[in-house]
Amino acid sequence: QSNVTIYGIMDAGFVGERGGKNGNVSKVSAGVANASRIGFKGTEDLGGGLSAVFQLETGIKGDTGELDANNTLFNRQAFVGLSSKTAGTLTLGRQYTPWYNAFVQVGDPFQAGLSGSAKNLFPANGINVRNSNSVYYKSPDFSGVQAELFYGFGEQKGNSTGRQLGASIAYQNGPLNARLAYNYRNNDAASGNVVTQNQSGHNSLLAVNYDFKVAKAFFMYGANQGRNSVAYPSGSDTAYSTARVLPSTDSKNLLLGATVPVSPVGSVVVSWSSVDDKTAPNHDADQYAIGYLHSVSKRTTLYTSYGKIKNKNGASFTVGNNAESGSGDAAYNVGIRHTF
Amino acid sequence: QSNVTIYGIMDAGFVGERGGKNGNVSKVSAGVANASRIGFKGTEDLGGGLSAVFQLETGIKGDTGELDANNTLFNRQAFVGLSSKTAGTLTLGRQYTPWYNAFVQVGDPFQAGLSGSAKNLFPANGINVRNSNSVYYKSPDFSGVQAELFYGFGEQKGNSTGRQLGASIAYQNGPLNARLAYNYRNNDAASGNVVTQNQSGHNSLLAVNYDFKVAKAFFMYGANQGRNSVAYPSGSDTAYSTARVLPSTDSKNLLLGATVPVSPVGSVVVSWSSVDDKTAPNHDADQYAIGYLHSVSKRTTLYTSYGKIKNKNGASFTVGNNAESGSGDAAYNVGIRHTF
Amino acid sequence: QSNVTIYGIMDAGFVGERGGKNGNVSKVSAGVANASRIGFKGTEDLGGGLSAVFQLETGIKGDTGELDANNTLFNRQAFVGLSSKTAGTLTLGRQYTPWYNAFVQVGDPFQAGLSGSAKNLFPANGINVRNSNSVYYKSPDFSGVQAELFYGFGEQKGNSTGRQLGASIAYQNGPLNARLAYNYRNNDAASGNVVTQNQSGHNSLLAVNYDFKVAKAFFMYGANQGRNSVAYPSGSDTAYSTARVLPSTDSKNLLLGATVPVSPVGSVVVSWSSVDDKTAPNHDADQYAIGYLHSVSKRTTLYTSYGKIKNKNGASFTVGNNAESGSGDAAYNVGIRHTF
């Protein structure tokens, strides 16, 4: 039993959404600041700086008790591998992409949660976030520089069908934390013996934060090209009309944000982010968001936030939160996050 | 890891059922006395009498390993919230109704299990038992008096569509334990933008037990009005005929029962309960049940029980147990319940 | 929490398959040497040599995080019961058959894993392996002799419909470990009130291993008669042609194998196994396999293996591994198994 650590987050709050075609929505949501989850992980010291590691993480809808994905018990993470202090970490299984790690760990002051989640405008969903059947390598830290490499097997007819490749390079030095990440996805599809060739998708991201002590500043710039480089979260593409709005195949994202400690236990988070659609429909959008987090203990935080999106030319972005994609162009919430 | 407690029950036994249209049934069942389950819970002391609490509870079919509800990992309970010694407990998630808490904690000597489960005749199934997307408040104890309040969001088009409200008031004093509970469910249904208005359901329950030392006496009286105030458990409505028997929309329940300690480790449980259908079909029923529980340790109990229902005028009640609804008008069982 | 032990295996590796109708397959697999799993178990001492026991074991696809069977959280094992030092162990739930216990614990040097898994040719799949709604009894050890008895309720119309019976007798003495096992399955099927009578299936198995110190030798002989006595693993029956190849209803299996320790932490495993089909299609097959396991610690092992099958007269056996049935007549793998 000492070989396994149980950990998790239970997050629940009240959410109000405005501006969608179905009007005002009031609900209890779980996973507003962070997705509710329960996980099991362990490390075995093999000597000589080497260790074996594993992790299994279940995503749950804390308001209904449902799995976040049907029949996928460990949808969030499931991997095993070896970690060496001198040679880096190699793991196999269902894992995050380097692109998403850069996005959530470095670039978004809302860390992909609350009404200000940069996921509302940035293409952080589906297999851009995590991938089954993947190999992940993280280098050791070389004077602040670290690299991540990622290969996701498509496991379909043909070696390249449906595969995904990712990489990132990180630089950390005192108050500066910067990461450049890239993700490639092969969109070919196999049906029996026939492989249909499709355009590939490419996502690049530069994420930087800098701690000025009075505030921590955040910057992100993303470029997304090709099929499936961007996808509306489930439901967002019909939030304002019954006809489905198609995602762009050539767009840029920008984010500016900050976290400002206002007391020993409270901090304000703000961000502005945008989509610049380079294709003909010109589905641009801006998002403004503010949030406040109040730590009642090391493990328990109360939160509230508000986010507002301006969709242009029929764009169909929605203000969601970490676990839900939202139903309109504005949303507020108030809730609790408890880690264990 | 010390933040999480793992707990559960594994219950398994042999069940024989008689009197249904498919004849005699012999089987291995799990969840006869109590539903088999495994759960994770924790409490964090926040100081000043305040604490953060969470609970996640999986219902399992211990005889097959299946989840008790498809894709709902924590179908039994999933909530997080704050608990204060002076202000009470407020939790959000998937939770029991005050009506069901009164039913199982105070009113039924069989505690909703074994062949004598009062669930066989009382409307303790579906969302009368527990509700997703709910807010639950339990007051502190004021000289033996405690209140529970419950609100379950319908999370459909329209503020009231599908919502559920509940409340109870409890009084505990020495050997006396009494609770009065009420549950309201809005039966409106939304399909896209169209909300269909339906009659609401109402359940009231008075549950009392009194410990005379030589025996503990139990009394319950319930009144159920409106659509969905009563529902036959899955399968019971076709147990005796191929045509489905419809539930009543106006009925009363009564229960008299007792638990009698017959040795330091053994106790006999008996109950008589009834349904008085006030609608035209007059689907009344009586149930007689007896059980014996033998504790082989603090955590492990052997049990046996027998229950018999007299259905009148084509009523379709069945003798089930905690986790199964039964196939006929009589059933016996023998098994083991192990808590961990 | 001290009442529950969490345990499990995370296994992941690279697998290459050859010779199937879809050509070369490269993939990340989990469950190559052993199926990835996480479980919860406990024992309560009841005094006098008696204890209560329970176990709940989840099978997971470690490469995707999915459950190994839809909606069955504890598909591998789920049981509760009593264990006595003098009277044996009686458990109820979802459990292994005596036939499979003999196969995996005594007869197969690959322990049903890696490319050499004897499951590739022996009928170790479906309810031959484990059964829901079952009662299992294991006798105490009488001077090296132990018996297992197994009864799986069909839980369908008619007492015998779909039921399964099993038994084994084991003898262990110094370097010798022998077991004779038998499994019977009733293949009748109920549809509503109508029970269709079908031929029953019978499997017998003699499994022996002997530890010569320089090597441990393995021998298995199996006889399989009747409907469903043999089944191709899912997908294997169409691995080489689009038309489904039917399993034999009268066949024999043979295995010769050895594990050879080549260093304090390394061992080589080899086996030859065969199918002798006694029916007209004469679907015989041979399998040759070799593997190497290298323990980097008590809990972590690196492995590699290669297996090759010669199918005769249109037989459709495939080289799989513990959790996957394979796509062709040859396969290799390299990976890691981490127990916790």
JSON list of C-alpha atoms in Angstrom, two decimals, chain B residues 106 144 171-179 207-212 216-217:
[
{"chain": "B", "resi": 106, "resn": "VAL", "atom": "CA", "xyz": [-34.72, 6.07, 10.96]},
{"chain": "B", "resi": 144, "resn": "GLY", "atom": "CA", "xyz": [-31.56, 17.18, 19.46]},
{"chain": "B", "resi": 171, "resn": "TYR", "atom": "CA", "xyz": [-35.59, 15.04, 16.65]},
{"chain": "B", "resi": 172, "resn": "GLN", "atom": "CA", "xyz": [-33.39, 12.78, 18.71]},
{"chain": "B", "resi": 173, "resn": "ASN", "atom": "CA", "xyz": [-33.67, 12.41, 22.49]},
{"chain": "B", "resi": 174, "resn": "GLY", "atom": "CA", "xyz": [-32.44, 9.39, 24.43]},
{"chain": "B", "resi": 175, "resn": "PRO", "atom": "CA", "xyz": [-34.22, 6.32, 23.07]},
{"chain": "B", "resi": 176, "resn": "LEU", "atom": "CA", "xyz": [-36.41, 8.37, 20.67]},
{"chain": "B", "resi": 177, "resn": "ASN", "atom": "CA", "xyz": [-35.40, 9.06, 17.07]},
{"chain": "B", "resi": 178, "resn": "ALA", "atom": "CA", "xyz": [-38.00, 10.81, 14.91]},
{"chain": "B", "resi": 179, "resn": "ARG", "atom": "CA", "xyz": [-37.82, 12.45, 11.50]},
{"chain": "B", "resi": 207, "resn": "ALA", "atom": "CA", "xyz": [-40.23, 7.90, 10.47]},
{"chain": "B", "resi": 208, "resn": "VAL", "atom": "CA", "xyz": [-39.84, 7.05, 14.15]},
{"chain": "B", "resi": 209, "resn": "ASN", "atom": "CA", "xyz": [-37.90, 4.49, 16.10]},
{"chain": "B", "resi": 210, "resn": "TYR", "atom": "CA", "xyz": [-37.73, 3.96, 19.87]},
{"chain": "B", "resi": 211, "resn": "ASP", "atom": "CA", "xyz": [-35.20, 1.83, 21.70]},
{"chain": "B", "resi": 212, "resn": "PHE", "atom": "CA", "xyz": [-36.93, -0.17, 24.47]},
{"chain": "B", "resi": 216, "resn": "LYS", "atom": "CA", "xyz": [-36.16, -1.34, 19.08]},
{"chain": "B", "resi": 217, "resn": "ALA", "atom": "CA", "xyz": [-39.55, -0.48, 17.61]}
]
